[in-house]
XYZ file of C-alpha atoms in Angstrom:
302
model
C 46.470 83.058 142.795
C 44.111 85.355 144.665
C 42.809 84.478 148.136
C 39.558 86.331 148.794
C 38.683 85.204 152.321
C 42.109 85.219 154.052
C 42.182 81.399 154.186
C 44.265 79.419 151.674
C 43.105 75.787 151.569
C 45.328 73.066 150.084
C 43.742 69.657 149.479
C 45.642 66.460 148.612
C 43.428 64.009 146.696
C 44.063 60.254 146.712
C 45.146 58.518 143.537
C 47.450 55.525 143.970
C 48.680 54.967 147.546
C 48.557 57.826 150.046
C 49.385 61.481 149.301
C 52.252 62.939 151.288
C 53.986 66.294 151.458
C 57.432 67.227 152.747
C 56.860 70.932 153.213
C 54.760 73.906 152.160
C 55.977 77.408 151.372
C 53.616 80.290 150.717
C 55.046 83.513 149.327
C 52.925 86.644 149.441
C 52.546 88.372 146.097
C 54.284 91.749 146.063
C 53.138 93.191 142.719
C 49.650 93.607 141.295
C 48.319 94.985 138.032
C 44.609 95.170 137.204
C 43.046 96.319 133.936
C 39.840 97.720 135.452
C 36.809 96.789 133.374
C 38.863 95.063 130.698
C 40.562 91.839 129.541
C 43.975 90.432 130.307
C 46.755 92.562 128.817
C 50.138 90.901 128.377
C 52.941 93.028 129.783
C 55.753 94.066 127.449
C 57.977 95.681 130.082
C 59.023 92.585 132.018
C 56.499 93.232 134.781
C 53.429 91.169 135.640
C 50.538 91.014 133.188
C 47.536 93.273 133.674
C 44.947 90.924 135.175
C 41.390 91.022 133.797
C 38.318 92.559 135.415
C 35.281 91.612 133.353
C 31.512 91.759 133.658
C 31.146 88.030 134.261
C 34.432 87.518 136.122
C 35.189 90.647 138.135
C 38.596 91.107 139.708
C 38.748 89.327 143.087
C 40.128 92.541 144.576
C 37.079 94.777 144.013
C 33.660 94.799 145.720
C 31.967 94.433 142.336
C 28.772 92.783 143.592
C 28.168 95.466 146.202
C 28.605 98.389 143.795
C 26.596 97.003 140.897
C 29.381 95.760 138.596
C 29.386 98.694 136.143
C 31.957 98.693 133.313
C 32.493 100.929 130.283
C 34.723 100.916 127.219
C 35.618 103.207 124.332
C 37.234 102.900 120.920
C 38.589 106.433 121.083
C 42.306 107.073 120.686
C 43.840 108.011 124.023
C 46.580 110.630 124.239
C 49.478 109.179 126.268
C 51.703 112.268 126.174
C 51.243 113.389 129.781
C 54.582 112.943 131.604
C 52.851 111.087 134.446
C 52.187 108.087 132.170
C 54.985 105.471 132.406
C 56.775 104.748 129.140
C 55.398 101.691 127.385
C 51.957 101.826 128.997
C 49.492 100.228 126.530
C 46.791 102.577 125.248
C 44.182 99.811 125.618
C 44.589 100.128 129.384
C 42.784 103.480 129.203
C 39.982 102.261 126.939
C 38.120 100.306 129.628
C 37.044 101.296 133.110
C 35.130 100.287 136.206
C 32.842 102.923 137.678
C 30.653 103.178 140.746
C 26.999 104.176 140.531
C 25.833 106.789 143.029
C 23.230 104.447 144.503
C 25.792 101.821 145.522
C 28.354 101.656 148.377
C 31.727 103.178 147.556
C 34.009 101.247 145.191
C 36.829 99.642 147.185
C 39.802 97.617 145.972
C 41.485 95.439 148.615
C 44.796 93.893 147.613
C 46.729 91.430 149.822
C 49.909 93.526 149.842
C 52.236 94.081 152.745
C 53.443 94.567 155.246
C 56.035 96.963 153.866
C 56.446 100.002 151.646
C 54.486 100.042 148.382
C 54.084 102.230 145.335
C 50.509 102.669 144.101
C 49.746 103.941 140.610
C 46.196 104.879 139.665
C 45.444 105.185 135.949
C 42.769 107.644 134.758
C 41.333 109.143 131.563
C 38.042 110.960 130.982
C 36.429 109.026 128.120
C 32.719 109.558 128.875
C 31.218 111.658 126.084
C 28.834 113.496 128.394
C 31.690 114.979 130.410
C 32.452 118.110 128.408
C 34.080 120.413 130.954
C 35.668 120.774 134.378
C 33.554 120.100 137.460
C 31.335 117.466 135.857
C 33.092 114.448 137.411
C 34.841 115.107 140.727
C 35.714 112.538 143.403
C 38.094 111.672 146.240
C 40.386 108.663 146.567
C 41.614 107.257 149.879
C 44.373 104.701 150.406
C 44.587 102.935 153.746
C 41.975 105.305 155.139
C 43.861 108.450 154.159
C 42.642 110.802 151.432
C 45.302 110.973 148.712
C 43.238 112.720 146.030
C 40.725 115.368 147.061
C 38.223 116.813 144.565
C 40.081 115.048 141.765
C 38.887 116.169 138.335
C 40.496 114.360 135.392
C 38.982 116.713 132.794
C 40.250 119.780 134.654
C 43.737 118.263 134.734
C 44.173 117.008 131.157
C 40.878 117.282 129.239
C 39.093 114.387 127.552
C 40.589 111.227 126.046
C 43.985 111.916 127.612
C 45.690 109.663 130.137
C 46.983 110.731 133.537
C 48.576 108.602 136.260
C 48.752 109.433 139.947
C 51.552 107.788 141.958
C 51.868 107.352 145.734
C 54.435 105.735 148.046
C 53.132 104.568 151.396
C 53.523 101.863 154.037
C 51.064 98.997 154.514
C 51.070 97.508 157.991
C 48.196 95.032 158.150
C 48.783 92.947 155.017
C 45.884 94.468 153.092
C 46.043 97.594 150.946
C 42.633 99.285 150.631
C 41.848 101.840 147.910
C 38.438 103.529 148.081
C 36.846 105.882 145.537
C 34.482 108.407 147.132
C 31.613 110.120 145.361
C 31.609 113.838 144.772
C 30.072 114.947 141.473
C 29.052 112.157 139.046
C 30.516 108.663 139.505
C 34.142 107.770 140.314
C 35.881 105.751 137.590
C 39.241 103.997 137.364
C 41.069 102.605 134.318
C 43.772 100.531 135.990
C 45.570 99.958 139.280
C 49.207 99.009 139.749
C 50.779 98.138 143.111
C 54.423 97.183 143.578
C 56.917 96.836 146.403
C 58.867 100.051 146.842
C 62.287 100.848 148.239
C 61.344 104.496 148.628
C 62.010 106.005 152.017
C 59.881 109.069 151.366
C 56.186 108.584 152.052
C 53.846 110.528 149.796
C 52.424 113.515 151.639
C 49.001 112.242 152.601
C 46.359 113.466 154.931
C 47.759 111.600 157.897
C 45.370 109.434 159.887
C 45.695 111.782 162.835
C 44.090 114.590 160.819
C 40.943 112.603 160.065
C 40.941 109.700 162.514
C 41.875 106.044 162.540
C 40.163 102.640 162.647
C 41.691 100.076 165.002
C 41.916 96.315 164.595
C 39.147 94.493 166.420
C 40.063 92.735 169.677
C 40.050 89.800 170.060
C 40.561 88.526 166.530
C 39.605 85.773 165.741
C 36.696 85.998 168.158
C 33.702 84.185 169.623
C 31.217 85.382 170.707
C 32.085 89.098 171.051
C 34.689 91.506 169.706
C 35.406 95.196 170.250
C 36.109 97.665 167.447
C 37.841 100.882 168.440
C 38.180 104.038 166.367
C 39.246 107.643 166.836
C 37.768 110.713 165.184
C 39.841 113.857 164.765
C 36.697 115.962 164.324
C 33.119 115.783 165.527
C 30.634 114.683 162.909
C 28.564 111.911 161.422
C 30.189 108.489 161.636
C 29.123 105.061 160.436
C 30.629 101.681 161.248
C 29.169 98.835 159.197
C 29.918 95.128 158.881
C 29.900 93.453 155.435
C 30.447 89.895 154.301
C 33.289 89.183 151.866
C 30.857 89.550 148.931
C 30.167 93.143 149.996
C 26.653 92.511 151.373
C 25.688 94.532 154.441
C 25.488 92.395 157.573
C 24.747 95.041 160.190
C 25.227 98.706 161.015
C 26.990 99.086 164.364
C 27.211 102.895 164.400
C 25.274 105.569 162.513
C 25.337 108.696 164.619
C 26.821 112.131 165.231
C 29.862 111.627 167.451
C 32.289 113.874 169.270
C 35.962 113.961 168.385
C 38.065 111.465 170.291
C 38.255 107.760 171.017
C 35.228 105.480 170.596
C 34.512 101.768 170.623
C 31.642 99.485 169.717
C 31.001 95.786 170.349
C 29.777 93.211 167.865
C 28.343 89.880 168.962
C 28.352 88.193 165.556
C 24.692 88.827 164.669
C 23.087 90.533 161.685
C 20.556 93.387 161.771
C 17.754 90.907 162.460
C 19.589 89.375 165.424
C 20.435 86.150 163.603
C 23.868 84.601 164.275
C 26.361 85.029 161.446
C 28.210 81.945 160.225
C 31.895 81.432 160.941
C 34.233 83.106 158.511
C 35.821 86.397 157.561
C 33.809 89.619 157.565
C 34.760 93.218 156.810
C 34.117 96.242 158.994
C 34.237 99.747 157.582
C 34.206 103.234 159.051
C 33.262 106.396 157.204
C 33.381 109.834 158.768
C 34.362 112.894 156.753
C 37.735 112.155 155.153
C 38.176 108.936 157.117
C 37.271 105.834 155.128
C 38.911 102.592 156.190
C 38.117 98.883 156.035
C 39.577 95.989 158.022
C 38.951 92.253 158.272
C 37.926 90.141 161.251
C 37.327 86.423 161.690
C 34.435 84.861 163.577
C 35.124 81.283 164.733
C 32.152 79.504 166.295
């Protein structure tokens, strides 16, 4: 099952006599497959099924409400001949997609994976009929705040109606793997996401956090009534730090300014933009500055 707010609640309901339990074991899921914008697809390779992500029941891992919940599908035949596509991948996986409108916040997938080493596969195909050449849909992708795909152009790589898969190995330290799609030209789109535990010892060459900056965990956490968020910027420039609720709604903007390179921190007292106290629970805080895009969770306990 998916846990969206970091709290797993187990309730024992009375029937005859009194409920009792001898022990509880919770095992963190280590593998995830999501058919972005499409229905459940039963796996034929012995792996987990591809979980659904529909208009009325979006995947619990994506900020669908915040980005407008845009999905697309096609009946076109998809060419699976690119060597990056794993053998046995179903063609239907590339016939649906989730995309992010330019007017919305950036599309972010947050999966409860880690800590440990993970392999991330991102599944793409250019199936939009109005994209007829290179340069018409270009975007970046960051994983754990580090840009892994810069100026990525599916059409320029393989043309239209042809699948391509991008694979990355990287460590996850905080128990949450964040994948963010950043606007460039047109709207970012993703067909499917696959995350699995990896035994690889080689980390994909990424833009290391030190080259763009890093977002620290808030201290204290959980907190009441105040917490401090620290972050470091590798380069001077515009930086924003915003707080969102778990549904992706903006709570408050803590930073929106041009900042010098180096270490910074900002305090949050648990209030929204209007000064009203926020209810207890889990909230998200997100930094964006140049190539640095990272989101973390914090818990307010009143």
